[in-house]
PDB file of C-alpha atoms in Angstrom:
ATOM      1  CA  MET A   1      -0.044  -0.044  -0.036  1.00 49.00           C
ATOM      2  CA  GLY A   2       1.299   3.841  -0.420  1.00 51.00           C
ATOM      3  CA  SER A   3       0.270   7.147  -1.124  1.00 48.00           C
ATOM      4  CA  MET A   4       0.461   9.568  -4.154  1.00 51.00           C
ATOM      5  CA  ILE A   5       1.408  13.382  -3.301  1.00 49.00           C
ATOM      6  CA  ASN A   6       1.371  16.302  -5.715  1.00 51.00           C
ATOM      7  CA  VAL A   7       4.796  18.575  -5.366  1.00 47.00           C
ATOM      8  CA  TRP A   8       5.584  21.988  -7.323  1.00 50.00           C
ATOM      9  CA  ILE A   9       9.057  22.337  -7.772  1.00 48.00           C
ATOM     10  CA  SER A  10      10.721  25.407  -9.240  1.00 49.00           C
ATOM     11  CA  VAL A  11      13.035  25.487 -11.534  1.00 48.00           C
ATOM     12  CA  VAL A  12      15.007  28.716 -12.243  1.00 48.00           C
ATOM     13  CA  THR A  13      16.864  29.080 -15.649  1.00 48.00           C
ATOM     14  CA  LYS A  14      18.805  32.221 -16.733  1.00 50.00           C
ATOM     15  CA  ASN A  15      15.737  34.299 -18.239  1.00 51.00           C
ATOM     16  CA  THR A  16      12.876  31.769 -16.736  1.00 49.00           C
ATOM     17  CA  ARG A  17      11.201  30.360 -14.153  1.00 51.00           C
ATOM     18  CA  TYR A  18       9.460  26.846 -14.546  1.00 47.00           C
ATOM     19  CA  LEU A  19       7.286  25.178 -12.101  1.00 48.00           C
ATOM     20  CA  TYR A  20       6.315  21.598 -12.920  1.00 47.00           C
ATOM     21  CA  LEU A  21       3.831  19.221 -11.356  1.00 48.00           C
ATOM     22  CA  VAL A  22       5.388  16.251  -9.969  1.00 47.00           C
ATOM     23  CA  CYS A  23       3.454  13.601  -8.737  1.00 48.00           C
ATOM     24  CA  LEU A  24       5.116  11.406  -6.138  1.00 46.00           C
ATOM     25  CA  PHE A  25       3.996   8.075  -4.882  1.00 46.00           C
ATOM     26  CA  LEU A  26       5.272   7.440  -1.321  1.00 45.00           C
ATOM     27  CA  PRO A  27       4.886   4.023   0.038  1.00 47.00           C
ATOM     28  CA  THR A  28       3.667   3.567   3.434  1.00 44.00           C
ATOM     29  CA  VAL A  29       5.074   0.922   5.585  1.00 39.00           C
ATOM     30  CA  ALA A  30       2.690  -0.746   8.181  1.00 39.00           C
ATOM     31  CA  LEU A  31       4.383  -2.372  11.347  1.00 35.00           C
ATOM     32  CA  LEU A  32       2.927  -5.719  11.806  1.00 40.00           C
ATOM     33  CA  ALA A  33       2.546  -6.196  15.594  1.00 41.00           C
ATOM     34  CA  ALA A  34       2.541 -10.125  16.258  1.00 43.00           C
ATOM     35  CA  GLU A  35       0.437 -10.947  19.029  1.00 46.00           C
ATOM     36  CA  PRO A  36       1.670 -13.061  21.109  1.00 43.00           C
ATOM     37  CA  PRO A  37       0.547 -16.654  20.892  1.00 42.00           C
ATOM     38  CA  ALA A  38      -2.519 -17.677  22.948  1.00 44.00           C
ATOM     39  CA  ASP A  39      -1.878 -19.747  26.221  1.00 41.00           C
ATOM     40  CA  ILE A  40      -2.433 -23.190  25.500  1.00 37.00           C
ATOM     41  CA  SER A  41      -4.376 -25.384  28.756  1.00 38.00           C
ATOM     42  CA  LEU A  42      -3.587 -29.173  28.126  1.00 37.00           C
ATOM     43  CA  PRO A  43      -5.932 -31.357  30.221  1.00 41.00           C
ATOM     44  CA  VAL A  44      -4.305 -32.410  33.308  1.00 38.00           C
ATOM     45  CA  THR A  45      -5.309 -35.951  34.058  1.00 39.00           C
ATOM     46  CA  SER A  46      -4.077 -38.501  36.680  1.00 48.00           C
ATOM     47  CA  ALA A  47      -3.009 -42.064  35.515  1.00 59.00           C
ATOM     48  CA  THR A  48      -5.959 -44.358  36.398  1.00 69.00           C
ATOM     49  CA  PRO A  49      -3.798 -47.147  39.100  1.00 76.00           C
ATOM     50  CA  ARG A  50      -3.660 -50.525  37.663  1.00 82.00           C
ATOM     51  CA  LEU A  51      -6.132 -52.594  40.666  1.00 86.00           C
ATOM     52  CA  VAL A  52      -6.296 -56.164  40.581  1.00 85.00           C
ATOM     53  CA  LEU A  53      -7.819 -58.590  42.808  1.00 84.00           C
ATOM     54  CA  GLU A  54      -6.046 -61.360  43.357  1.00 78.00           C
ATOM     55  CA  ALA A  55      -7.220 -63.396  45.563  1.00 77.00           C
ATOM     56  CA  LEU A  56      -9.382 -63.842  48.947  1.00 76.00           C
ATOM     57  CA  LEU A  57      -7.721 -64.648  52.118  1.00 75.00           C
ATOM     58  CA  GLY A  58     -10.777 -65.836  54.721  1.00 71.00           C
ATOM     59  CA  SER A  59     -11.391 -61.754  55.774  1.00 78.00           C
ATOM     60  CA  LYS A  60      -8.519 -60.213  53.680  1.00 84.00           C
ATOM     61  CA  ALA A  61      -7.795 -59.370  50.456  1.00 85.00           C
ATOM     62  CA  VAL A  62      -4.576 -59.612  48.462  1.00 84.00           C
ATOM     63  CA  ILE A  63      -4.590 -56.421  46.174  1.00 87.00           C
ATOM     64  CA  ASN A  64      -2.022 -56.007  43.323  1.00 85.00           C
ATOM     65  CA  ILE A  65      -1.671 -51.768  42.837  1.00 86.00           C
ATOM     66  CA  ASN A  66       0.396 -50.848  39.817  1.00 83.00           C
ATOM     67  CA  GLY A  67       2.549 -53.721  40.561  1.00 77.00           C
ATOM     68  CA  GLN A  68       2.919 -53.934  44.115  1.00 82.00           C
ATOM     69  CA  ARG A  69       1.332 -56.752  46.504  1.00 82.00           C
ATOM     70  CA  ALA A  70      -1.106 -55.707  49.757  1.00 86.00           C
ATOM     71  CA  VAL A  71      -3.025 -57.618  52.007  1.00 88.00           C
ATOM     72  CA  LEU A  72      -5.715 -56.053  53.658  1.00 90.00           C
ATOM     73  CA  ALA A  73      -8.317 -56.489  56.055  1.00 89.00           C
ATOM     74  CA  VAL A  74     -12.279 -54.515  55.728  1.00 89.00           C
ATOM     75  CA  GLY A  75     -11.254 -50.928  57.043  1.00 87.00           C
ATOM     76  CA  GLU A  76      -7.318 -51.375  56.670  1.00 89.00           C
ATOM     77  CA  ARG A  77      -5.721 -48.694  54.742  1.00 88.00           C
ATOM     78  CA  GLU A  78      -2.128 -49.432  52.907  1.00 86.00           C
ATOM     79  CA  SER A  79       0.935 -46.783  53.130  1.00 83.00           C
ATOM     80  CA  SER A  80      -0.341 -45.488  49.236  1.00 84.00           C
ATOM     81  CA  GLY A  81      -3.863 -44.615  50.606  1.00 87.00           C
ATOM     82  CA  LEU A  82      -5.255 -47.545  49.251  1.00 89.00           C
ATOM     83  CA  HIS A  83      -8.488 -48.573  51.655  1.00 89.00           C
ATOM     84  CA  LEU A  84     -10.579 -51.870  51.752  1.00 90.00           C
ATOM     85  CA  LEU A  85     -14.134 -50.770  52.224  1.00 90.00           C
ATOM     86  CA  SER A  86     -15.878 -54.591  51.592  1.00 88.00           C
ATOM     87  CA  LEU A  87     -15.782 -57.388  50.978  1.00 86.00           C
ATOM     88  CA  GLN A  88     -19.113 -59.263  49.712  1.00 83.00           C
ATOM     89  CA  GLY A  89     -18.313 -62.409  48.040  1.00 78.00           C
ATOM     90  CA  ASP A  90     -15.749 -62.291  45.301  1.00 79.00           C
ATOM     91  CA  VAL A  91     -15.896 -58.530  45.609  1.00 85.00           C
ATOM     92  CA  ALA A  92     -13.639 -56.369  47.119  1.00 87.00           C
ATOM     93  CA  THR A  93     -14.131 -52.574  47.362  1.00 90.00           C
ATOM     94  CA  VAL A  94     -11.804 -50.227  47.901  1.00 89.00           C
ATOM     95  CA  GLY A  95     -11.420 -46.343  47.941  1.00 89.00           C
ATOM     96  CA  LEU A  96      -8.061 -44.682  46.466  1.00 88.00           C
ATOM     97  CA  ASP A  97      -7.333 -41.135  45.916  1.00 85.00           C
ATOM     98  CA  GLY A  98     -11.198 -39.547  46.778  1.00 83.00           C
ATOM     99  CA  ARG A  99     -12.693 -42.871  44.059  1.00 87.00           C
ATOM    100  CA  GLN A 100     -13.922 -45.994  44.688  1.00 88.00           C
ATOM    101  CA  TYR A 101     -13.417 -49.353  42.957  1.00 88.00           C
ATOM    102  CA  ARG A 102     -15.246 -52.488  43.218  1.00 87.00           C
ATOM    103  CA  LEU A 103     -12.782 -55.522  42.079  1.00 88.00           C
ATOM    104  CA  ARG A 104     -13.752 -59.092  41.046  1.00 84.00           C
ATOM    105  CA  LEU A 105     -11.344 -61.634  41.838  1.00 74.00           C
ATOM    106  CA  GLY A 106      -9.136 -61.643  38.552  1.00 59.00           C
ATOM    107  CA  GLN A 107     -10.867 -59.128  36.951  1.00 65.00           C
ATOM    108  CA  ALA A 108     -10.255 -55.302  36.265  1.00 53.00           C
ATOM    109  CA  PRO A 109     -11.497 -52.436  38.115  1.00 52.00           C
ATOM    110  CA  ILE A 110     -14.539 -50.875  37.760  1.00 50.00           C
ATOM    111  CA  ASN A 111     -14.134 -47.132  38.261  1.00 49.00           C
ATOM    112  CA  THR A 112     -17.581 -45.218  40.098  1.00 47.00           C
ATOM    113  CA  ARG A 113     -17.402 -41.763  41.755  1.00 51.00           C
ATOM    114  CA  TYR A 114     -16.435 -41.974  45.399  1.00 48.00           C
ATOM    115  CA  GLU A 115     -16.998 -38.986  48.326  1.00 52.00           C
ATOM    116  CA  GLN A 116     -15.258 -39.547  51.736  1.00 54.00           C
ATOM    117  CA  PRO A 117     -17.531 -41.107  54.000  1.00 56.00           C
ATOM    118  CA  GLU A 118     -18.724 -38.350  57.001  1.00 62.00           C
ATOM    119  CA  LEU A 119     -16.775 -38.812  60.683  1.00 70.00           C
ATOM    120  CA  VAL A 120     -18.813 -41.295  62.484  1.00 79.00           C
ATOM    121  CA  ILE A 121     -18.763 -40.145  66.239  1.00 84.00           C
ATOM    122  CA  ILE A 122     -20.288 -42.671  69.079  1.00 90.00           C
ATOM    123  CA  SER A 123     -20.452 -40.843  72.614  1.00 91.00           C
ATOM    124  CA  ILE A 124     -21.232 -43.121  75.503  1.00 93.00           C
ATOM    125  CA  ALA A 125     -21.717 -41.961  78.824  1.00 92.00           C
ATOM    126  CA  PRO A 126     -21.285 -44.339  81.857  1.00 93.00           C
ATOM    127  CA  ASP A 127     -23.830 -45.593  84.185  1.00 92.00           C
ATOM    128  CA  PRO A 128     -24.004 -45.599  87.676  1.00 92.00           C
ATOM    129  CA  ARG A 129     -21.508 -48.430  88.705  1.00 94.00           C
ATOM    130  CA  GLY A 130     -19.158 -46.678  85.743  1.00 94.00           C
ATOM    131  CA  MET A 131     -19.607 -49.232  83.499  1.00 95.00           C
ATOM    132  CA  TYR A 132     -19.841 -48.146  79.310  1.00 96.00           C
ATOM    133  CA  LEU A 133     -23.192 -49.853  78.096  1.00 96.00           C
ATOM    134  CA  THR A 134     -24.033 -49.505  74.905  1.00 94.00           C
ATOM    135  CA  PRO A 135     -26.965 -50.581  72.345  1.00 94.00           C
ATOM    136  CA  GLY A 136     -25.508 -51.922  68.940  1.00 94.00           C
ATOM    137  CA  ALA A 137     -26.051 -55.404  66.845  1.00 96.00           C
ATOM    138  CA  ILE A 138     -24.501 -58.492  65.234  1.00 97.00           C
ATOM    139  CA  ASN A 139     -25.538 -59.462  61.995  1.00 95.00           C
ATOM    140  CA  GLY A 140     -28.495 -57.084  62.435  1.00 94.00           C
ATOM    141  CA  GLN A 141     -29.930 -58.444  65.837  1.00 95.00           C
ATOM    142  CA  PRO A 142     -30.396 -56.033  67.926  1.00 95.00           C
ATOM    143  CA  VAL A 143     -28.300 -56.120  71.284  1.00 96.00           C
ATOM    144  CA  GLN A 144     -26.769 -54.435  74.239  1.00 96.00           C
ATOM    145  CA  PHE A 145     -23.096 -54.450  74.604  1.00 97.00           C
ATOM    146  CA  LEU A 146     -20.266 -53.552  76.976  1.00 97.00           C
ATOM    147  CA  VAL A 147     -17.714 -52.106  76.331  1.00 97.00           C
ATOM    148  CA  ASP A 148     -14.859 -53.757  77.541  1.00 95.00           C
ATOM    149  CA  THR A 149     -11.091 -52.875  76.175  1.00 93.00           C
ATOM    150  CA  GLY A 150      -9.931 -55.372  78.024  1.00 92.00           C
ATOM    151  CA  ALA A 151     -11.269 -58.491  76.217  1.00 93.00           C
ATOM    152  CA  THR A 152      -9.114 -59.866  73.267  1.00 93.00           C
ATOM    153  CA  THR A 153     -12.493 -60.351  71.153  1.00 95.00           C
ATOM    154  CA  VAL A 154     -16.319 -59.969  71.227  1.00 97.00           C
ATOM    155  CA  ALA A 155     -17.597 -62.705  73.712  1.00 96.00           C
ATOM    156  CA  MET A 156     -21.024 -63.347  74.524  1.00 96.00           C
ATOM    157  CA  ASN A 157     -22.304 -66.686  76.145  1.00 96.00           C
ATOM    158  CA  ALA A 158     -24.036 -69.699  74.689  1.00 96.00           C
ATOM    159  CA  ILE A 159     -27.862 -67.954  75.092  1.00 95.00           C
ATOM    160  CA  GLU A 160     -27.206 -65.157  73.524  1.00 96.00           C
ATOM    161  CA  ALA A 161     -25.314 -67.189  70.751  1.00 96.00           C
ATOM    162  CA  ARG A 162     -27.907 -69.194  69.719  1.00 95.00           C
ATOM    163  CA  ARG A 163     -30.675 -66.112  69.867  1.00 95.00           C
ATOM    164  CA  LEU A 164     -28.554 -63.880  67.381  1.00 96.00           C
ATOM    165  CA  GLY A 165     -28.274 -67.226  65.256  1.00 95.00           C
ATOM    166  CA  VAL A 166     -24.290 -67.936  65.572  1.00 96.00           C
ATOM    167  CA  ASP A 167     -24.106 -71.630  65.160  1.00 94.00           C
ATOM    168  CA  TYR A 168     -21.055 -71.872  67.167  1.00 95.00           C
ATOM    169  CA  LEU A 169     -21.277 -76.142  67.302  1.00 94.00           C
ATOM    170  CA  LEU A 170     -20.785 -76.399  63.677  1.00 92.00           C
ATOM    171  CA  ARG A 171     -18.622 -73.589  62.473  1.00 90.00           C
ATOM    172  CA  GLY A 172     -17.059 -73.104  65.346  1.00 93.00           C
ATOM    173  CA  ARG A 173     -13.388 -73.753  66.794  1.00 93.00           C
ATOM    174  CA  LEU A 174     -12.595 -74.861  70.418  1.00 93.00           C
ATOM    175  CA  VAL A 175     -10.118 -72.603  72.024  1.00 93.00           C
ATOM    176  CA  ALA A 176      -9.089 -71.949  75.756  1.00 88.00           C
ATOM    177  CA  VAL A 177      -9.950 -68.648  76.917  1.00 87.00           C
ATOM    178  CA  ASP A 178      -9.033 -66.707  80.376  1.00 81.00           C
ATOM    179  CA  THR A 179     -11.522 -65.210  82.768  1.00 75.00           C
ATOM    180  CA  ALA A 180     -12.481 -64.332  85.893  1.00 70.00           C
ATOM    181  CA  SER A 181     -12.990 -67.483  86.989  1.00 72.00           C
ATOM    182  CA  GLY A 182      -9.761 -69.264  85.811  1.00 75.00           C
ATOM    183  CA  ARG A 183      -9.478 -71.416  82.202  1.00 82.00           C
ATOM    184  CA  SER A 184     -12.626 -72.259  80.247  1.00 83.00           C
ATOM    185  CA  GLN A 185     -12.975 -73.780  77.089  1.00 90.00           C
ATOM    186  CA  ALA A 186     -14.819 -71.712  74.112  1.00 94.00           C
ATOM    187  CA  TRP A 187     -15.849 -71.423  70.460  1.00 95.00           C
ATOM    188  CA  PHE A 188     -14.056 -69.123  68.498  1.00 96.00           C
ATOM    189  CA  VAL A 189     -16.365 -67.909  65.491  1.00 96.00           C
ATOM    190  CA  GLU A 190     -16.504 -64.913  62.978  1.00 96.00           C
ATOM    191  CA  LEU A 191     -19.521 -62.739  62.769  1.00 97.00           C
ATOM    192  CA  LYS A 192     -20.133 -61.147  59.439  1.00 96.00           C
ATOM    193  CA  GLU A 193     -21.205 -57.612  61.053  1.00 96.00           C
ATOM    194  CA  VAL A 194     -21.032 -55.803  64.160  1.00 97.00           C
ATOM    195  CA  SER A 195     -22.372 -52.501  64.571  1.00 95.00           C
ATOM    196  CA  VAL A 196     -22.095 -49.163  67.100  1.00 94.00           C
ATOM    197  CA  GLY A 197     -24.448 -46.378  65.569  1.00 88.00           C
ATOM    198  CA  GLY A 198     -23.545 -45.605  62.482  1.00 85.00           C
ATOM    199  CA  ILE A 199     -20.117 -47.810  63.038  1.00 92.00           C
ATOM    200  CA  LYS A 200     -20.453 -51.232  61.211  1.00 92.00           C
ATOM    201  CA  VAL A 201     -17.214 -53.668  60.990  1.00 94.00           C
ATOM    202  CA  HIS A 202     -17.562 -57.092  59.083  1.00 95.00           C
ATOM    203  CA  ASN A 203     -15.455 -60.428  59.936  1.00 95.00           C
ATOM    204  CA  ILE A 204     -15.311 -59.889  63.471  1.00 96.00           C
ATOM    205  CA  GLY A 205     -13.709 -62.753  65.566  1.00 95.00           C
ATOM    206  CA  ALA A 206     -15.646 -63.707  68.888  1.00 96.00           C
ATOM    207  CA  VAL A 207     -15.587 -66.185  71.316  1.00 96.00           C
ATOM    208  CA  VAL A 208     -18.865 -68.002  72.878  1.00 96.00           C
ATOM    209  CA  LEU A 209     -18.801 -69.521  76.172  1.00 95.00           C
ATOM    210  CA  GLU A 210     -21.151 -72.194  77.381  1.00 90.00           C
ATOM    211  CA  GLY A 211     -23.313 -71.019  80.363  1.00 84.00           C
ATOM    212  CA  GLY A 212     -24.506 -67.829  81.315  1.00 85.00           C
ATOM    213  CA  PHE A 213     -21.407 -65.574  81.244  1.00 89.00           C
ATOM    214  CA  PRO A 214     -20.629 -63.274  80.164  1.00 93.00           C
ATOM    215  CA  GLN A 215     -24.022 -61.700  81.262  1.00 92.00           C
ATOM    216  CA  GLN A 216     -23.757 -58.501  79.024  1.00 95.00           C
ATOM    217  CA  ILE A 217     -22.088 -59.023  75.307  1.00 97.00           C
ATOM    218  CA  LEU A 218     -18.321 -57.769  75.876  1.00 97.00           C
ATOM    219  CA  LEU A 219     -16.939 -55.553  73.160  1.00 97.00           C
ATOM    220  CA  GLY A 220     -14.094 -56.177  73.155  1.00 95.00           C
ATOM    221  CA  MET A 221     -10.664 -55.892  70.742  1.00 95.00           C
ATOM    222  CA  SER A 222     -11.460 -57.242  67.716  1.00 95.00           C
ATOM    223  CA  PHE A 223     -13.684 -54.410  67.112  1.00 97.00           C
ATOM    224  CA  LEU A 224     -12.130 -51.704  69.144  1.00 96.00           C
ATOM    225  CA  GLY A 225      -9.334 -52.519  67.664  1.00 94.00           C
ATOM    226  CA  GLN A 226     -10.432 -50.508  64.359  1.00 92.00           C
ATOM    227  CA  LEU A 227     -11.789 -47.858  65.766  1.00 94.00           C
ATOM    228  CA  GLN A 228     -10.277 -44.792  67.095  1.00 92.00           C
ATOM    229  CA  ILE A 229     -10.853 -44.335  70.875  1.00 94.00           C
ATOM    230  CA  GLN A 230     -10.606 -41.680  73.106  1.00 92.00           C
ATOM    231  CA  ARG A 231     -11.886 -39.872  76.401  1.00 92.00           C
ATOM    232  CA  ASN A 232     -13.575 -37.044  76.444  1.00 90.00           C
ATOM    233  CA  GLY A 233     -14.494 -35.935  80.170  1.00 91.00           C
ATOM    234  CA  ILE A 234     -16.091 -39.000  81.723  1.00 91.00           C
ATOM    235  CA  LEU A 235     -17.422 -39.936  77.943  1.00 93.00           C
ATOM    236  CA  LEU A 236     -16.053 -42.344  75.672  1.00 94.00           C
ATOM    237  CA  GLU A 237     -15.672 -41.743  72.083  1.00 93.00           C
ATOM    238  CA  LEU A 238     -15.821 -44.290  69.331  1.00 93.00           C
ATOM    239  CA  ARG A 239     -14.679 -42.830  65.889  1.00 90.00           C
ATOM    240  CA  GLN A 240     -14.326 -44.975  62.668  1.00 82.00           C
ATOM    241  CA  LYS A 241     -11.038 -44.782  60.995  1.00 75.00           C
ATOM    242  CA  TYR A 242     -11.197 -43.785  57.173  1.00 60.00           C
TER     243      TYR A 242
END
């Protein structure tokens, strides 16, 4: 592009002055400012972890996470953050990095959205004797528990076991236990589910004793050991680990 202008030039000779009209074409220089390139935003994606349920060992699952094997019980968390949420048949449900995965034995995972569960806190006040009693359930059947951190497992008498449908004679294993009255025989069983308030734990070890001892079902460390326990004044607080 350019512009045309007219210029009069005066030329003087010896006796004569001449005027010439000269047309000049002046090019126009345009400076084009190069615009800086726009920022390019690339989607940030996180690699999907490779999770495989390799085996089931009773109440535990063997899970391969990116080539590393972990053995977890329900409620346990591995150092990588892998958390075994539940076991149902040949399916394990795990949580990792804010997502939930359902793993079927020997198959690839099914990825679903996962939200961190709300923290559940159960506060138990002592009775006039200083005992901590709380309602709960065993395999969905209502019971009254006596919280006993000195008991290795959940413990109940045979009458309660029969009421709850716990077939300890057929499915139990004979063991020796120490009680306040001395050493006794008992049957070790595994309870499908034990719950207190909104806290549920699966596959809990328990013992059944013949006769009427203990009078209250003892909520022992096979359940309590999977929770956070702390005192808040006179209250005993139970919190589920996530």
